[in-house]
mmCIF file with all atom_site columns, C-alpha atoms in Angstrom:
data_model
loop_
_atom_site.group_PDB
_atom_site.id
_atom_site.type_symbol
_atom_site.label_atom_id
_atom_site.label_alt_id
_atom_site.label_comp_id
_atom_site.label_asym_id
_atom_site.label_entity_id
_atom_site.label_seq_id
_atom_site.pdbx_PDB_ins_code
_atom_site.Cartn_x
_atom_site.Cartn_y
_atom_site.Cartn_z
_atom_site.occupancy
_atom_site.B_iso_or_equiv
_atom_site.pdbx_formal_charge
_atom_site.auth_seq_id
_atom_site.auth_comp_id
_atom_site.auth_asym_id
_atom_site.auth_atom_id
_atom_site.pdbx_PDB_model_num
ATOM 1   C CA . ALA A 1 1   ? 5.462  3.028   -14.073 1.00 76.00 ? 20  ALA A CA 1
ATOM 2   C CA . GLN A 1 2   ? 6.164  -0.579  -13.271 1.00 83.00 ? 21  GLN A CA 1
ATOM 3   C CA . SER A 1 3   ? 3.849  -3.416  -12.352 1.00 89.00 ? 22  SER A CA 1
ATOM 4   C CA . VAL A 1 4   ? 3.615  -7.178  -12.185 1.00 93.00 ? 23  VAL A CA 1
ATOM 5   C CA . THR A 1 5   ? 0.629  -9.388  -12.798 1.00 95.00 ? 24  THR A CA 1
ATOM 6   C CA . GLN A 1 6   ? 0.466  -12.928 -11.536 1.00 95.00 ? 25  GLN A CA 1
ATOM 7   C CA . LEU A 1 7   ? -2.037 -14.563 -13.786 1.00 94.00 ? 26  LEU A CA 1
ATOM 8   C CA . ASP A 1 8   ? -3.225 -17.282 -11.420 1.00 95.00 ? 27  ASP A CA 1
ATOM 9   C CA . SER A 1 9   ? -4.326 -16.775 -7.840  1.00 94.00 ? 28  SER A CA 1
ATOM 10  C CA . HIS A 1 10  ? -3.864 -20.474 -7.200  1.00 96.00 ? 29  HIS A CA 1
ATOM 11  C CA . VAL A 1 11  ? -2.375 -23.457 -8.995  1.00 98.00 ? 30  VAL A CA 1
ATOM 12  C CA . SER A 1 12  ? -2.859 -27.095 -8.104  1.00 98.00 ? 31  SER A CA 1
ATOM 13  C CA . VAL A 1 13  ? -0.534 -29.870 -9.307  1.00 98.00 ? 32  VAL A CA 1
ATOM 14  C CA . SER A 1 14  ? 0.127  -33.464 -8.402  1.00 97.00 ? 33  SER A CA 1
ATOM 15  C CA . GLU A 1 15  ? 3.399  -34.424 -6.788  1.00 97.00 ? 34  GLU A CA 1
ATOM 16  C CA . GLY A 1 16  ? 5.971  -35.269 -9.430  1.00 97.00 ? 35  GLY A CA 1
ATOM 17  C CA . THR A 1 17  ? 4.339  -33.215 -12.194 1.00 98.00 ? 36  THR A CA 1
ATOM 18  C CA . PRO A 1 18  ? 5.648  -29.922 -13.604 1.00 98.00 ? 37  PRO A CA 1
ATOM 19  C CA . VAL A 1 19  ? 4.913  -26.560 -12.042 1.00 98.00 ? 38  VAL A CA 1
ATOM 20  C CA . LEU A 1 20  ? 4.224  -23.365 -13.990 1.00 98.00 ? 39  LEU A CA 1
ATOM 21  C CA . LEU A 1 21  ? 3.518  -20.098 -12.188 1.00 98.00 ? 40  LEU A CA 1
ATOM 22  C CA . ARG A 1 22  ? 2.937  -17.206 -14.533 1.00 98.00 ? 41  ARG A CA 1
ATOM 23  C CA . CYS A 1 23  ? 4.095  -13.623 -14.156 1.00 97.00 ? 42  CYS A CA 1
ATOM 24  C CA . ASN A 1 24  ? 3.858  -10.745 -16.615 1.00 97.00 ? 43  ASN A CA 1
ATOM 25  C CA . TYR A 1 25  ? 5.455  -7.408  -16.045 1.00 95.00 ? 44  TYR A CA 1
ATOM 26  C CA . SER A 1 26  ? 5.253  -3.847  -17.249 1.00 93.00 ? 45  SER A CA 1
ATOM 27  C CA . SER A 1 27  ? 8.204  -1.492  -17.092 1.00 88.00 ? 46  SER A CA 1
ATOM 28  C CA . SER A 1 28  ? 9.537  1.534   -18.914 1.00 82.00 ? 47  SER A CA 1
ATOM 29  C CA . TYR A 1 29  ? 13.110 0.600   -18.050 1.00 82.00 ? 48  TYR A CA 1
ATOM 30  C CA . SER A 1 30  ? 15.183 -2.552  -17.892 1.00 82.00 ? 49  SER A CA 1
ATOM 31  C CA . PRO A 1 31  ? 13.812 -4.363  -14.869 1.00 87.00 ? 50  PRO A CA 1
ATOM 32  C CA . SER A 1 32  ? 15.181 -6.586  -12.198 1.00 89.00 ? 51  SER A CA 1
ATOM 33  C CA . LEU A 1 33  ? 12.724 -9.402  -11.610 1.00 93.00 ? 52  LEU A CA 1
ATOM 34  C CA . PHE A 1 34  ? 12.419 -11.689 -8.622  1.00 94.00 ? 53  PHE A CA 1
ATOM 35  C CA . TRP A 1 35  ? 10.491 -14.711 -7.472  1.00 96.00 ? 54  TRP A CA 1
ATOM 36  C CA . TYR A 1 36  ? 9.966  -15.231 -3.756  1.00 95.00 ? 55  TYR A CA 1
ATOM 37  C CA . VAL A 1 37  ? 8.365  -18.071 -1.817  1.00 96.00 ? 56  VAL A CA 1
ATOM 38  C CA . GLN A 1 38  ? 6.491  -17.624 1.437   1.00 93.00 ? 57  GLN A CA 1
ATOM 39  C CA . HIS A 1 39  ? 5.478  -20.439 3.749   1.00 91.00 ? 58  HIS A CA 1
ATOM 40  C CA . PRO A 1 40  ? 2.680  -19.799 6.290   1.00 85.00 ? 59  PRO A CA 1
ATOM 41  C CA . ASN A 1 41  ? 3.574  -17.194 8.912   1.00 81.00 ? 60  ASN A CA 1
ATOM 42  C CA . LYS A 1 42  ? 7.067  -16.813 7.516   1.00 85.00 ? 61  LYS A CA 1
ATOM 43  C CA . GLY A 1 43  ? 8.957  -14.107 5.707   1.00 86.00 ? 62  GLY A CA 1
ATOM 44  C CA . LEU A 1 44  ? 9.849  -14.215 2.044   1.00 90.00 ? 63  LEU A CA 1
ATOM 45  C CA . GLN A 1 45  ? 12.679 -16.308 0.693   1.00 91.00 ? 64  GLN A CA 1
ATOM 46  C CA . LEU A 1 46  ? 14.313 -15.454 -2.602  1.00 91.00 ? 65  LEU A CA 1
ATOM 47  C CA . LEU A 1 47  ? 14.032 -18.259 -5.149  1.00 95.00 ? 66  LEU A CA 1
ATOM 48  C CA . LEU A 1 48  ? 15.780 -16.553 -8.044  1.00 93.00 ? 67  LEU A CA 1
ATOM 49  C CA . LYS A 1 49  ? 16.391 -13.199 -9.685  1.00 91.00 ? 68  LYS A CA 1
ATOM 50  C CA . TYR A 1 50  ? 16.953 -11.751 -13.136 1.00 91.00 ? 69  TYR A CA 1
ATOM 51  C CA . THR A 1 51  ? 19.206 -8.719  -13.393 1.00 85.00 ? 70  THR A CA 1
ATOM 52  C CA . SER A 1 52  ? 19.989 -8.366  -17.108 1.00 77.00 ? 71  SER A CA 1
ATOM 53  C CA . ALA A 1 53  ? 22.409 -11.249 -17.382 1.00 77.00 ? 72  ALA A CA 1
ATOM 54  C CA . ALA A 1 54  ? 21.340 -14.682 -18.684 1.00 85.00 ? 73  ALA A CA 1
ATOM 55  C CA . THR A 1 55  ? 17.658 -14.808 -19.580 1.00 90.00 ? 74  THR A CA 1
ATOM 56  C CA . LEU A 1 56  ? 17.228 -18.314 -18.173 1.00 94.00 ? 75  LEU A CA 1
ATOM 57  C CA . VAL A 1 57  ? 17.732 -18.062 -14.462 1.00 94.00 ? 76  VAL A CA 1
ATOM 58  C CA . LYS A 1 58  ? 18.203 -21.036 -12.180 1.00 95.00 ? 77  LYS A CA 1
ATOM 59  C CA . GLY A 1 59  ? 17.238 -20.769 -8.558  1.00 94.00 ? 78  GLY A CA 1
ATOM 60  C CA . ILE A 1 60  ? 17.070 -22.820 -5.428  1.00 93.00 ? 79  ILE A CA 1
ATOM 61  C CA . ASN A 1 61  ? 15.074 -26.022 -4.950  1.00 94.00 ? 80  ASN A CA 1
ATOM 62  C CA . GLY A 1 62  ? 15.053 -26.838 -8.658  1.00 96.00 ? 81  GLY A CA 1
ATOM 63  C CA . PHE A 1 63  ? 13.119 -23.744 -9.739  1.00 97.00 ? 82  PHE A CA 1
ATOM 64  C CA . GLU A 1 64  ? 13.984 -21.720 -12.803 1.00 97.00 ? 83  GLU A CA 1
ATOM 65  C CA . ALA A 1 65  ? 12.495 -18.818 -14.710 1.00 97.00 ? 84  ALA A CA 1
ATOM 66  C CA . GLU A 1 66  ? 12.967 -17.386 -18.174 1.00 95.00 ? 85  GLU A CA 1
ATOM 67  C CA . PHE A 1 67  ? 12.942 -13.681 -18.904 1.00 94.00 ? 86  PHE A CA 1
ATOM 68  C CA . LYS A 1 68  ? 11.153 -13.070 -22.204 1.00 94.00 ? 87  LYS A CA 1
ATOM 69  C CA . LYS A 1 69  ? 11.271 -9.439  -23.147 1.00 92.00 ? 88  LYS A CA 1
ATOM 70  C CA . SER A 1 70  ? 9.100  -9.883  -26.246 1.00 93.00 ? 89  SER A CA 1
ATOM 71  C CA . GLU A 1 71  ? 6.358  -11.380 -24.103 1.00 94.00 ? 90  GLU A CA 1
ATOM 72  C CA . THR A 1 72  ? 7.081  -9.277  -20.998 1.00 95.00 ? 91  THR A CA 1
ATOM 73  C CA . SER A 1 73  ? 6.976  -12.468 -19.004 1.00 96.00 ? 92  SER A CA 1
ATOM 74  C CA . PHE A 1 74  ? 8.988  -14.091 -16.241 1.00 97.00 ? 93  PHE A CA 1
ATOM 75  C CA . HIS A 1 75  ? 7.268  -17.412 -15.595 1.00 98.00 ? 94  HIS A CA 1
ATOM 76  C CA . LEU A 1 76  ? 8.484  -19.710 -12.834 1.00 98.00 ? 95  LEU A CA 1
ATOM 77  C CA . THR A 1 77  ? 8.838  -23.424 -13.558 1.00 98.00 ? 96  THR A CA 1
ATOM 78  C CA . LYS A 1 78  ? 9.937  -26.619 -11.885 1.00 98.00 ? 97  LYS A CA 1
ATOM 79  C CA . PRO A 1 79  ? 10.089 -30.004 -13.638 1.00 97.00 ? 98  PRO A CA 1
ATOM 80  C CA . SER A 1 80  ? 8.737  -32.050 -10.752 1.00 97.00 ? 99  SER A CA 1
ATOM 81  C CA . ALA A 1 81  ? 6.708  -30.749 -7.835  1.00 97.00 ? 100 ALA A CA 1
ATOM 82  C CA . HIS A 1 82  ? 7.382  -31.851 -4.297  1.00 96.00 ? 101 HIS A CA 1
ATOM 83  C CA . MET A 1 83  ? 4.987  -31.681 -1.383  1.00 96.00 ? 102 MET A CA 1
ATOM 84  C CA . SER A 1 84  ? 7.285  -29.198 0.312   1.00 95.00 ? 103 SER A CA 1
ATOM 85  C CA . ASP A 1 85  ? 6.792  -26.769 -2.599  1.00 97.00 ? 104 ASP A CA 1
ATOM 86  C CA . ALA A 1 86  ? 3.259  -26.003 -1.418  1.00 97.00 ? 105 ALA A CA 1
ATOM 87  C CA . ALA A 1 87  ? 3.397  -22.317 -0.481  1.00 96.00 ? 106 ALA A CA 1
ATOM 88  C CA . GLU A 1 88  ? 2.629  -18.803 -1.677  1.00 95.00 ? 107 GLU A CA 1
ATOM 89  C CA . TYR A 1 89  ? 4.796  -17.468 -4.504  1.00 97.00 ? 108 TYR A CA 1
ATOM 90  C CA . PHE A 1 90  ? 5.342  -13.799 -5.290  1.00 95.00 ? 109 PHE A CA 1
ATOM 91  C CA . CYS A 1 91  ? 6.753  -12.276 -8.451  1.00 96.00 ? 110 CYS A CA 1
ATOM 92  C CA . ALA A 1 92  ? 8.345  -8.852  -7.958  1.00 94.00 ? 111 ALA A CA 1
ATOM 93  C CA . ILE A 1 93  ? 9.877  -6.116  -10.095 1.00 92.00 ? 112 ILE A CA 1
ATOM 94  C CA . ASN A 1 94  ? 12.295 -3.291  -9.481  1.00 86.00 ? 113 ASN A CA 1
ATOM 95  C CA . THR A 1 95  ? 13.573 -0.785  -12.026 1.00 77.00 ? 114 THR A CA 1
ATOM 96  C CA . GLY A 1 96  ? 16.531 0.639   -10.191 1.00 70.00 ? 115 GLY A CA 1
ATOM 97  C CA . GLY A 1 97  ? 15.939 3.497   -7.801  1.00 64.00 ? 116 GLY A CA 1
ATOM 98  C CA . PHE A 1 98  ? 12.240 2.771   -7.463  1.00 65.00 ? 117 PHE A CA 1
ATOM 99  C CA . LYS A 1 99  ? 10.492 0.627   -4.924  1.00 80.00 ? 118 LYS A CA 1
ATOM 100 C CA . THR A 1 100 ? 9.994  -3.084  -5.438  1.00 87.00 ? 119 THR A CA 1
ATOM 101 C CA . ILE A 1 101 ? 6.471  -3.956  -6.550  1.00 89.00 ? 120 ILE A CA 1
ATOM 102 C CA . PHE A 1 102 ? 5.031  -7.332  -5.636  1.00 92.00 ? 121 PHE A CA 1
ATOM 103 C CA . GLY A 1 103 ? 2.426  -9.302  -7.507  1.00 93.00 ? 122 GLY A CA 1
ATOM 104 C CA . ALA A 1 104 ? -0.726 -10.479 -5.790  1.00 93.00 ? 123 ALA A CA 1
ATOM 105 C CA . GLY A 1 105 ? 0.726  -13.929 -5.217  1.00 94.00 ? 124 GLY A CA 1
ATOM 106 C CA . THR A 1 106 ? -0.027 -17.439 -6.421  1.00 96.00 ? 125 THR A CA 1
ATOM 107 C CA . ARG A 1 107 ? -0.881 -20.157 -3.970  1.00 96.00 ? 126 ARG A CA 1
ATOM 108 C CA . LEU A 1 108 ? 0.610  -23.485 -5.057  1.00 97.00 ? 127 LEU A CA 1
ATOM 109 C CA . PHE A 1 109 ? -1.138 -26.647 -3.899  1.00 97.00 ? 128 PHE A CA 1
ATOM 110 C CA . VAL A 1 110 ? 0.606  -29.990 -4.330  1.00 97.00 ? 129 VAL A CA 1
ATOM 111 C CA . LYS A 1 111 ? -1.511 -33.131 -4.214  1.00 96.00 ? 130 LYS A CA 1
ATOM 112 C CA . ALA A 1 112 ? -0.085 -36.468 -3.160  1.00 94.00 ? 131 ALA A CA 1
ATOM 113 C CA . GLY B 2 1   ? 23.063 -15.385 2.095   1.00 68.00 ? 20  GLY B CA 1
ATOM 114 C CA . ALA B 2 2   ? 22.372 -12.275 4.122   1.00 83.00 ? 21  ALA B CA 1
ATOM 115 C CA . VAL B 2 3   ? 20.216 -12.694 7.207   1.00 89.00 ? 22  VAL B CA 1
ATOM 116 C CA . VAL B 2 4   ? 17.594 -10.342 8.554   1.00 93.00 ? 23  VAL B CA 1
ATOM 117 C CA . SER B 2 5   ? 15.957 -10.955 11.906  1.00 94.00 ? 24  SER B CA 1
ATOM 118 C CA . GLN B 2 6   ? 12.797 -9.576  13.441  1.00 96.00 ? 25  GLN B CA 1
ATOM 119 C CA . HIS B 2 7   ? 11.760 -9.450  17.040  1.00 96.00 ? 26  HIS B CA 1
ATOM 120 C CA . PRO B 2 8   ? 9.323  -10.378 18.347  1.00 96.00 ? 27  PRO B CA 1
ATOM 121 C CA . SER B 2 9   ? 7.986  -13.060 16.031  1.00 94.00 ? 28  SER B CA 1
ATOM 122 C CA . TRP B 2 10  ? 4.520  -12.561 17.469  1.00 95.00 ? 29  TRP B CA 1
ATOM 123 C CA . VAL B 2 11  ? 2.923  -10.197 19.936  1.00 96.00 ? 30  VAL B CA 1
ATOM 124 C CA . ILE B 2 12  ? -0.506 -9.833  21.492  1.00 97.00 ? 31  ILE B CA 1
ATOM 125 C CA . CYS B 2 13  ? -1.388 -6.515  23.057  1.00 96.00 ? 32  CYS B CA 1
ATOM 126 C CA . LYS B 2 14  ? -4.354 -4.614  24.406  1.00 96.00 ? 33  LYS B CA 1
ATOM 127 C CA . SER B 2 15  ? -6.034 -1.887  22.437  1.00 97.00 ? 34  SER B CA 1
ATOM 128 C CA . GLY B 2 16  ? -4.465 1.495   23.123  1.00 96.00 ? 35  GLY B CA 1
ATOM 129 C CA . THR B 2 17  ? -0.981 0.240   23.889  1.00 96.00 ? 36  THR B CA 1
ATOM 130 C CA . SER B 2 18  ? 2.100  0.712   21.742  1.00 97.00 ? 37  SER B CA 1
ATOM 131 C CA . VAL B 2 19  ? 4.161  -2.088  20.255  1.00 97.00 ? 38  VAL B CA 1
ATOM 132 C CA . LYS B 2 20  ? 7.736  -1.938  18.996  1.00 97.00 ? 39  LYS B CA 1
ATOM 133 C CA . ILE B 2 21  ? 9.056  -4.313  16.364  1.00 97.00 ? 40  ILE B CA 1
ATOM 134 C CA . GLU B 2 22  ? 12.778 -4.578  15.674  1.00 97.00 ? 41  GLU B CA 1
ATOM 135 C CA . CYS B 2 23  ? 14.418 -5.451  12.382  1.00 96.00 ? 42  CYS B CA 1
ATOM 136 C CA . ARG B 2 24  ? 18.118 -6.248  12.253  1.00 95.00 ? 43  ARG B CA 1
ATOM 137 C CA . SER B 2 25  ? 20.490 -7.064  9.427   1.00 92.00 ? 44  SER B CA 1
ATOM 138 C CA . LEU B 2 26  ? 22.826 -9.570  11.038  1.00 92.00 ? 45  LEU B CA 1
ATOM 139 C CA . ASP B 2 27  ? 25.747 -9.824  8.658   1.00 88.00 ? 46  ASP B CA 1
ATOM 140 C CA . PHE B 2 28  ? 25.680 -6.715  6.501   1.00 88.00 ? 47  PHE B CA 1
ATOM 141 C CA . GLN B 2 29  ? 25.081 -3.013  6.785   1.00 88.00 ? 48  GLN B CA 1
ATOM 142 C CA . ALA B 2 30  ? 21.721 -2.155  5.331   1.00 88.00 ? 49  ALA B CA 1
ATOM 143 C CA . THR B 2 31  ? 21.652 1.071   3.396   1.00 84.00 ? 50  THR B CA 1
ATOM 144 C CA . THR B 2 32  ? 17.893 0.884   3.194   1.00 89.00 ? 51  THR B CA 1
ATOM 145 C CA . MET B 2 33  ? 15.237 -0.941  5.151   1.00 93.00 ? 52  MET B CA 1
ATOM 146 C CA . PHE B 2 34  ? 11.633 -1.434  4.205   1.00 94.00 ? 53  PHE B CA 1
ATOM 147 C CA . TRP B 2 35  ? 8.525  -2.134  6.248   1.00 96.00 ? 54  TRP B CA 1
ATOM 148 C CA . TYR B 2 36  ? 5.643  -4.067  4.785   1.00 95.00 ? 55  TYR B CA 1
ATOM 149 C CA . ARG B 2 37  ? 2.235  -5.044  6.012   1.00 95.00 ? 56  ARG B CA 1
ATOM 150 C CA . GLN B 2 38  ? 0.524  -8.195  4.836   1.00 91.00 ? 57  GLN B CA 1
ATOM 151 C CA . PHE B 2 39  ? -3.121 -9.009  5.336   1.00 87.00 ? 58  PHE B CA 1
ATOM 152 C CA . PRO B 2 40  ? -4.257 -12.634 5.236   1.00 83.00 ? 59  PRO B CA 1
ATOM 153 C CA . LYS B 2 41  ? -4.001 -14.167 1.786   1.00 80.00 ? 60  LYS B CA 1
ATOM 154 C CA . GLN B 2 42  ? -2.836 -10.894 0.278   1.00 85.00 ? 61  GLN B CA 1
ATOM 155 C CA . SER B 2 43  ? 0.382  -9.530  -1.088  1.00 88.00 ? 62  SER B CA 1
ATOM 156 C CA . LEU B 2 44  ? 2.844  -7.312  0.701   1.00 89.00 ? 63  LEU B CA 1
ATOM 157 C CA . MET B 2 45  ? 1.955  -3.662  1.014   1.00 91.00 ? 64  MET B CA 1
ATOM 158 C CA . LEU B 2 46  ? 4.913  -1.318  1.376   1.00 92.00 ? 65  LEU B CA 1
ATOM 159 C CA . MET B 2 47  ? 4.403  0.982   4.336   1.00 95.00 ? 66  MET B CA 1
ATOM 160 C CA . ALA B 2 48  ? 7.637  2.935   4.382   1.00 94.00 ? 67  ALA B CA 1
ATOM 161 C CA . THR B 2 49  ? 11.238 3.084   3.292   1.00 92.00 ? 68  THR B CA 1
ATOM 162 C CA . SER B 2 50  ? 13.899 4.105   5.752   1.00 90.00 ? 69  SER B CA 1
ATOM 163 C CA . ASN B 2 51  ? 17.537 5.074   5.402   1.00 86.00 ? 70  ASN B CA 1
ATOM 164 C CA . GLU B 2 52  ? 19.896 5.206   8.326   1.00 81.00 ? 71  GLU B CA 1
ATOM 165 C CA . GLY B 2 53  ? 19.989 8.581   9.984   1.00 79.00 ? 72  GLY B CA 1
ATOM 166 C CA . SER B 2 54  ? 17.164 10.129  8.022   1.00 82.00 ? 73  SER B CA 1
ATOM 167 C CA . LYS B 2 55  ? 13.406 10.292  8.234   1.00 86.00 ? 74  LYS B CA 1
ATOM 168 C CA . ALA B 2 56  ? 11.428 7.458   6.753   1.00 90.00 ? 75  ALA B CA 1
ATOM 169 C CA . THR B 2 57  ? 9.504  7.918   3.541   1.00 92.00 ? 76  THR B CA 1
ATOM 170 C CA . TYR B 2 58  ? 5.940  6.771   4.010   1.00 94.00 ? 77  TYR B CA 1
ATOM 171 C CA . GLU B 2 59  ? 3.670  5.448   1.299   1.00 92.00 ? 78  GLU B CA 1
ATOM 172 C CA . GLN B 2 60  ? 0.459  7.237   0.565   1.00 91.00 ? 79  GLN B CA 1
ATOM 173 C CA . GLY B 2 61  ? -2.234 6.390   3.066   1.00 92.00 ? 80  GLY B CA 1
ATOM 174 C CA . VAL B 2 62  ? 0.134  5.243   5.804   1.00 94.00 ? 81  VAL B CA 1
ATOM 175 C CA . GLU B 2 63  ? -0.079 7.387   8.944   1.00 93.00 ? 82  GLU B CA 1
ATOM 176 C CA . LYS B 2 64  ? 3.416  8.356   10.001  1.00 92.00 ? 83  LYS B CA 1
ATOM 177 C CA . ASP B 2 65  ? 2.267  9.315   13.494  1.00 94.00 ? 84  ASP B CA 1
ATOM 178 C CA . LYS B 2 66  ? 0.667  5.932   13.874  1.00 96.00 ? 85  LYS B CA 1
ATOM 179 C CA . PHE B 2 67  ? 3.555  3.888   12.541  1.00 96.00 ? 86  PHE B CA 1
ATOM 180 C CA . LEU B 2 68  ? 6.772  5.387   13.864  1.00 95.00 ? 87  LEU B CA 1
ATOM 181 C CA . ILE B 2 69  ? 9.929  4.227   12.133  1.00 94.00 ? 88  ILE B CA 1
ATOM 182 C CA . ASN B 2 70  ? 13.391 4.760   13.520  1.00 90.00 ? 89  ASN B CA 1
ATOM 183 C CA . HIS B 2 71  ? 16.527 3.736   11.672  1.00 88.00 ? 90  HIS B CA 1
ATOM 184 C CA . ALA B 2 72  ? 19.217 4.553   14.189  1.00 82.00 ? 91  ALA B CA 1
ATOM 185 C CA . SER B 2 73  ? 22.018 2.443   12.759  1.00 88.00 ? 92  SER B CA 1
ATOM 186 C CA . LEU B 2 74  ? 22.955 0.575   9.611   1.00 89.00 ? 93  LEU B CA 1
ATOM 187 C CA . THR B 2 75  ? 21.833 -2.686  11.152  1.00 92.00 ? 94  THR B CA 1
ATOM 188 C CA . LEU B 2 76  ? 18.699 -1.760  13.071  1.00 93.00 ? 95  LEU B CA 1
ATOM 189 C CA . SER B 2 77  ? 15.326 -0.305  12.201  1.00 93.00 ? 96  SER B CA 1
ATOM 190 C CA . THR B 2 78  ? 12.301 -0.245  14.476  1.00 95.00 ? 97  THR B CA 1
ATOM 191 C CA . LEU B 2 79  ? 8.613  0.087   13.767  1.00 97.00 ? 98  LEU B CA 1
ATOM 192 C CA . THR B 2 80  ? 6.414  1.270   16.618  1.00 97.00 ? 99  THR B CA 1
ATOM 193 C CA . VAL B 2 81  ? 2.681  0.884   16.276  1.00 97.00 ? 100 VAL B CA 1
ATOM 194 C CA . THR B 2 82  ? 1.315  3.585   18.551  1.00 96.00 ? 101 THR B CA 1
ATOM 195 C CA . SER B 2 83  ? -2.045 3.339   20.283  1.00 96.00 ? 102 SER B CA 1
ATOM 196 C CA . ALA B 2 84  ? -2.737 0.058   18.564  1.00 96.00 ? 103 ALA B CA 1
ATOM 197 C CA . HIS B 2 85  ? -6.274 -0.935  17.651  1.00 96.00 ? 104 HIS B CA 1
ATOM 198 C CA . PRO B 2 86  ? -7.705 -4.233  16.434  1.00 95.00 ? 105 PRO B CA 1
ATOM 199 C CA . GLU B 2 87  ? -7.573 -3.039  12.814  1.00 94.00 ? 106 GLU B CA 1
ATOM 200 C CA . ASP B 2 88  ? -3.793 -2.796  13.169  1.00 95.00 ? 107 ASP B CA 1
ATOM 201 C CA . SER B 2 89  ? -3.631 -6.544  13.629  1.00 95.00 ? 108 SER B CA 1
ATOM 202 C CA . SER B 2 90  ? -1.589 -7.880  10.768  1.00 95.00 ? 109 SER B CA 1
ATOM 203 C CA . PHE B 2 91  ? 1.649  -9.553  9.711   1.00 94.00 ? 110 PHE B CA 1
ATOM 204 C CA . TYR B 2 92  ? 4.472  -7.023  9.560   1.00 96.00 ? 111 TYR B CA 1
ATOM 205 C CA . ILE B 2 93  ? 7.569  -7.856  7.515   1.00 94.00 ? 112 ILE B CA 1
ATOM 206 C CA . CYS B 2 94  ? 10.771 -5.902  7.203   1.00 95.00 ? 113 CYS B CA 1
ATOM 207 C CA . SER B 2 95  ? 13.443 -6.194  4.565   1.00 93.00 ? 114 SER B CA 1
ATOM 208 C CA . ALA B 2 96  ? 16.909 -4.801  4.112   1.00 92.00 ? 115 ALA B CA 1
ATOM 209 C CA . GLU B 2 97  ? 18.930 -3.815  1.088   1.00 87.00 ? 116 GLU B CA 1
ATOM 210 C CA . GLY B 2 98  ? 22.613 -3.122  0.767   1.00 82.00 ? 117 GLY B CA 1
ATOM 211 C CA . ASP B 2 99  ? 24.472 -6.381  0.993   1.00 81.00 ? 118 ASP B CA 1
ATOM 212 C CA . PRO B 2 100 ? 27.491 -5.762  -1.253  1.00 78.00 ? 119 PRO B CA 1
ATOM 213 C CA . LEU B 2 101 ? 27.484 -9.431  -2.251  1.00 80.00 ? 120 LEU B CA 1
ATOM 214 C CA . ALA B 2 102 ? 23.909 -9.265  -3.491  1.00 79.00 ? 121 ALA B CA 1
ATOM 215 C CA . GLY B 2 103 ? 22.543 -8.097  -6.818  1.00 72.00 ? 122 GLY B CA 1
ATOM 216 C CA . PRO B 2 104 ? 21.057 -4.668  -7.425  1.00 69.00 ? 123 PRO B CA 1
ATOM 217 C CA . ASN B 2 105 ? 17.824 -3.914  -5.602  1.00 73.00 ? 124 ASN B CA 1
ATOM 218 C CA . GLU B 2 106 ? 17.876 -7.307  -3.891  1.00 82.00 ? 125 GLU B CA 1
ATOM 219 C CA . GLN B 2 107 ? 16.087 -7.254  -0.581  1.00 87.00 ? 126 GLN B CA 1
ATOM 220 C CA . PHE B 2 108 ? 16.496 -9.739  2.249   1.00 90.00 ? 127 PHE B CA 1
ATOM 221 C CA . PHE B 2 109 ? 13.398 -10.337 4.299   1.00 91.00 ? 128 PHE B CA 1
ATOM 222 C CA . GLY B 2 110 ? 12.884 -10.876 7.969   1.00 93.00 ? 129 GLY B CA 1
ATOM 223 C CA . PRO B 2 111 ? 10.666 -13.720 9.182   1.00 92.00 ? 130 PRO B CA 1
ATOM 224 C CA . GLY B 2 112 ? 7.804  -11.369 10.003  1.00 93.00 ? 131 GLY B CA 1
ATOM 225 C CA . THR B 2 113 ? 5.975  -10.338 13.166  1.00 95.00 ? 132 THR B CA 1
ATOM 226 C CA . ARG B 2 114 ? 2.374  -11.333 13.799  1.00 94.00 ? 133 ARG B CA 1
ATOM 227 C CA . LEU B 2 115 ? 0.618  -8.543  15.714  1.00 96.00 ? 134 LEU B CA 1
ATOM 228 C CA . THR B 2 116 ? -2.735 -9.213  17.327  1.00 96.00 ? 135 THR B CA 1
ATOM 229 C CA . VAL B 2 117 ? -4.494 -6.345  19.050  1.00 96.00 ? 136 VAL B CA 1
ATOM 230 C CA . LEU B 2 118 ? -7.296 -7.328  21.395  1.00 96.00 ? 137 LEU B CA 1
#
């Protein structure tokens, strides 16, 4: 079985400060891991993905995530938050041939 | 990147009517399409997986006679909500998989359709 747990339902940061959105996963096989962003009433946009290549993955809009097998984590980070980063973020997992499982989501608030 | 469109982006209908939502992959042939439902402030719930030319595979608890899925071509899947009721009001999102330029299991999402049943 596979699953993802997003540890925070919401995170609030000030503009210009670092962002950390946490995601832990469980999988019996080598997973593909994804982070998506969703703005209100919009579909999901892929930020970045890990598919067994480099463990530090760089994505769009300055986001990156590090796959840590020993910690079963795939946390999303950004050095400096921007107001436009305020959105809902979903971590997701797929272990090849099975359906993609989404985490519950983390709402990111960015204060001016 | 690959683009997936949905139509309509929002729809309001009367209780008892049927509503069709289209999902198209615009620049690649989608081997598989997925339909999700999202309640306010919640995550995506997979409703069904469809492959072109075959019957959709529905998730447990999803009524296949209520939510009809047709995947007639490699670029088009439709979801029809039959005899809609207010509890069917939700945000419906489709995704498509199969872009040869994408990584394994990478899905591309449509912009979603907001359904409101009065």
